[in-house]
Amino acid sequence: MCGIVGYVGKKKAIPILLNSLKALEYRGYDSAGIAYIKDHDIHIIKKQGKIKNLEQSLSINEDNHIGIGHTRWATHGIPNEVNAHPHKVGMITLVHNGIIENYESLRQDLTQDSYTFKSETDTEVVAALIDQMYQKNHDMLQTLNEVTKKLEGTYAFGILCDEHPDTIYAIRKDSPLIIGVQDEDYFIASDVPAILNYTKEYYLLEQGEIAILNDTCTFYVEGKEIKKKLKNFEGDSSSVSKSGYEHFMMKEMMEEPDVLRKTVHHMKEETFTFKDYQSIDIVACGSAYHTGLVGKYLIEQYADIPVNVEVASEYRYKKFFPKKNHLVIVISQSGETADTLAALKRAKEYSLDTLGIVNVKESSIAREADQVIYTMAGPEIAVATTKAYLAQVTTLSLLALKTAYEKDLMTKEEYEEILHSFDVGAVKVGKLLNKDYSEQAKQIYEKTDLFYLGRGLDYALAMEGSLKLKEISYLHSEAYASGELKHGTISLVEDGTPVITVMIDDHIRSKSISNNKEVRARGGYVIAISNTDLPSDSYDDLILVPHINDFVNPMMALIPMQMISYYVAKARGCDIDKPKNLAKSVTVE
Ligand code: F6R
């Protein structure tokens, strides 16, 4: 949420700042700004809206070699130019990702010291605080050391000081920040994709560390210089380009067969299973929470372990009843989701064993969890998750399978056959991605409301289908347990209301067929996603998907739902990769 960048070196800064910001636009895009220093003067340009608005007001070829930039997802104050970053107070200009919780009391103190504020942001208050401290000692290192002791909340800051026009300062707490290095050029960024056009080498800034970048790059903790290990990004930079696709979302869906294969390969090497645990909590947000619901079904059904799935924003505040042999799994693509991270910390306070299932390497959740299993999705840029969700589901499915085998709940032959079936699944996913979903999109795109239905495993999948559609197409949609619809909500079904029913779970298919009929009797237009043929009076449109087994079938059902959402959003002219009001990495509570 919010992306920050910075550059100091021999190249022209503005094009680099813009390119880097574009790579981080998935983190927020309601306003953007940069600050650069030219001939010892600081210039700040900010614009409401997407980065292209900012780009239009910049002179790209201007000769300057140091600057910081920001793309915003508004927290304090509406998205406008005044609230956009960078903020300058006195000698200090900065960009910020995170939330300063004690900014109101700091603001009061600073106001008494005759500071005035133009914006409603917490960030401007920090600029003033740093300025106030710096004016007393004229020592940035000492100032930044002291300032971190006064700030409550989360932050990554890129900072410029008028008296040091060749230097960028960076600090962080609970918001990510990396320092990219290319010869004597230095970058700061909230995420690695922002620097991949220039370098794959970077330092990970740790909590409490201060980075000082000019013609060299030095790190300090508590005022003492430290040495850090340079890291190397392992992927290739095409993973952060659209590679000819119109949208990242389509490109990322097309990568799903490969992601499935890579996940299986990775999990074959993984030794962790649930066999020593008697109960499990799965905690996550949004789509990752839906992954947990699919996982619950498979773990309970096959590994015979009870699973409780909760959204992280609730879990982090609930009363805990710690049990023995209990595992808490947190699932997160970004590894930075504030609520999921807080839930994880809470579980650790109770000394519970924790496992992170995380996509972004060395993200906060990955580093905080006792154990981590990385999902093999690679960088995911589209705000709506597709391939990372598939990777999460596959990972949990394989963990359930391995645990079942280790607990002697299935034979070696069964285990190996199912393991092999994931490769078959990858081929089938490829085929499903190449099917035509325009007919379903045509039925839906002009409607205002729709429903997704399912029971058991199907319900878990329906919830993700519904979320995918509403987040990118802005159509109102609700996921309901099929059997629950008649307890009130069916009153909303009218002539032509689209109802997508997921029907891949063999055990309860006959019940779902009856529910379809109930909906059709009230005029609903039923699009059934099923892995077996259905009675013709139980649907209006049938999307037949392959039937493999319970472990792989979820991947078959989710592809049509992702594709339908994409084509509906496209038909409605929505900004598919950057849906309004959303951001990819939700680093605020
Ligand atoms: C939906 C979506 C969100 C995320 C949620 C958690 O397409 O992407 O619902 O799943 O914000 O994010 P992570 O997985 O980064 O913790």
PDB file of C-alpha atoms in Angstrom, residues 4-8 11 15-27 67 168 177-183 185-205 213 230-240 379 381:
ATOM      1  CA  ILE A   4       8.119   4.563  -2.579  1.00  0.00           C
ATOM      2  CA  VAL A   5      11.169   4.858  -4.802  1.00  0.00           C
ATOM      3  CA  GLY A   6      14.380   6.834  -4.902  1.00  0.00           C
ATOM      4  CA  TYR A   7      17.467   7.137  -7.064  1.00  0.00           C
ATOM      5  CA  VAL A   8      20.902   8.694  -6.691  1.00  0.00           C
ATOM      6  CA  LYS A  11      21.972   8.676 -14.695  1.00  0.00           C
ATOM      7  CA  PRO A  15      12.956   8.626 -16.061  1.00  0.00           C
ATOM      8  CA  ILE A  16      14.208   6.152 -13.452  1.00  0.00           C
ATOM      9  CA  LEU A  17      11.819   7.419 -10.789  1.00  0.00           C
ATOM     10  CA  LEU A  18       8.919   7.226 -13.235  1.00  0.00           C
ATOM     11  CA  ASN A  19       9.781   3.723 -14.437  1.00  0.00           C
ATOM     12  CA  SER A  20      10.207   2.502 -10.904  1.00  0.00           C
ATOM     13  CA  LEU A  21       6.950   4.082  -9.792  1.00  0.00           C
ATOM     14  CA  LYS A  22       5.108   2.437 -12.679  1.00  0.00           C
ATOM     15  CA  ALA A  23       6.371  -0.945 -11.502  1.00  0.00           C
ATOM     16  CA  LEU A  24       4.931  -0.188  -8.056  1.00  0.00           C
ATOM     17  CA  GLU A  25       1.639   1.266  -9.213  1.00  0.00           C
ATOM     18  CA  TYR A  26      -0.090  -1.933  -8.062  1.00  0.00           C
ATOM     19  CA  ARG A  27       0.515  -0.694  -4.492  1.00  0.00           C
ATOM     20  CA  GLY A  67      15.184  12.148  -6.400  1.00  0.00           C
ATOM     21  CA  ILE A 168      19.008   9.964   0.139  1.00  0.00           C
ATOM     22  CA  LEU A 177      12.185  -1.320   1.736  1.00  0.00           C
ATOM     23  CA  ILE A 178      15.048  -2.480  -0.446  1.00  0.00           C
ATOM     24  CA  ILE A 179      18.188  -0.707  -1.596  1.00  0.00           C
ATOM     25  CA  GLY A 180      19.139  -1.537  -5.202  1.00  0.00           C
ATOM     26  CA  VAL A 181      22.753  -1.318  -6.328  1.00  0.00           C
ATOM     27  CA  GLN A 182      24.148  -0.949  -9.851  1.00  0.00           C
ATOM     28  CA  ASP A 183      27.835   0.032  -9.805  1.00  0.00           C
ATOM     29  CA  ASP A 185      24.019   4.017  -8.735  1.00  0.00           C
ATOM     30  CA  TYR A 186      21.686   3.439  -5.802  1.00  0.00           C
ATOM     31  CA  PHE A 187      17.932   2.925  -5.658  1.00  0.00           C
ATOM     32  CA  ILE A 188      15.372   2.629  -2.910  1.00  0.00           C
ATOM     33  CA  ALA A 189      12.050   0.866  -3.487  1.00  0.00           C
ATOM     34  CA  SER A 190       9.154  -0.742  -1.651  1.00  0.00           C
ATOM     35  CA  ASP A 191       9.521  -3.860  -3.763  1.00  0.00           C
ATOM     36  CA  VAL A 192      12.088  -5.506  -6.032  1.00  0.00           C
ATOM     37  CA  PRO A 193      10.137  -5.150  -9.346  1.00  0.00           C
ATOM     38  CA  ALA A 194      10.748  -1.391  -9.179  1.00  0.00           C
ATOM     39  CA  ILE A 195      14.492  -1.808  -9.761  1.00  0.00           C
ATOM     40  CA  LEU A 196      14.592  -4.781 -12.113  1.00  0.00           C
ATOM     41  CA  ASN A 197      15.032  -2.638 -15.221  1.00  0.00           C
ATOM     42  CA  TYR A 198      18.349  -1.504 -13.755  1.00  0.00           C
ATOM     43  CA  THR A 199      19.674  -4.162 -11.427  1.00  0.00           C
ATOM     44  CA  LYS A 200      18.909  -7.447  -9.722  1.00  0.00           C
ATOM     45  CA  GLU A 201      21.236  -6.761  -6.787  1.00  0.00           C
ATOM     46  CA  TYR A 202      19.814  -5.302  -3.650  1.00  0.00           C
ATOM     47  CA  TYR A 203      20.088  -5.006   0.114  1.00  0.00           C
ATOM     48  CA  LEU A 204      17.118  -5.700   2.318  1.00  0.00           C
ATOM     49  CA  LEU A 205      16.802  -2.905   4.850  1.00  0.00           C
ATOM     50  CA  LEU A 213      23.018   6.725  -0.183  1.00  0.00           C
ATOM     51  CA  LEU A 230      23.995  -8.099  -1.067  1.00  0.00           C
ATOM     52  CA  LYS A 231      21.101 -10.217  -2.372  1.00  0.00           C
ATOM     53  CA  ASN A 232      20.305 -11.264  -5.901  1.00  0.00           C
ATOM     54  CA  PHE A 233      16.783 -11.414  -7.347  1.00  0.00           C
ATOM     55  CA  GLU A 234      16.413 -14.903  -8.762  1.00  0.00           C
ATOM     56  CA  GLY A 235      13.562 -14.407 -11.249  1.00  0.00           C
ATOM     57  CA  ASP A 236      13.899 -12.720 -14.615  1.00  0.00           C
ATOM     58  CA  SER A 237      12.807  -9.185 -15.328  1.00  0.00           C
ATOM     59  CA  SER A 238      10.166 -10.284 -17.922  1.00  0.00           C
ATOM     60  CA  SER A 239       8.125 -11.425 -14.923  1.00  0.00           C
ATOM     61  CA  VAL A 240       7.318  -7.776 -14.294  1.00  0.00           C
ATOM     62  CA  PRO A 379       5.905 -11.674  -9.014  1.00  0.00           C
ATOM     63  CA  ILE A 381       1.441  -7.449 -10.517  1.00  0.00           C
TER      64      ILE A 381
END
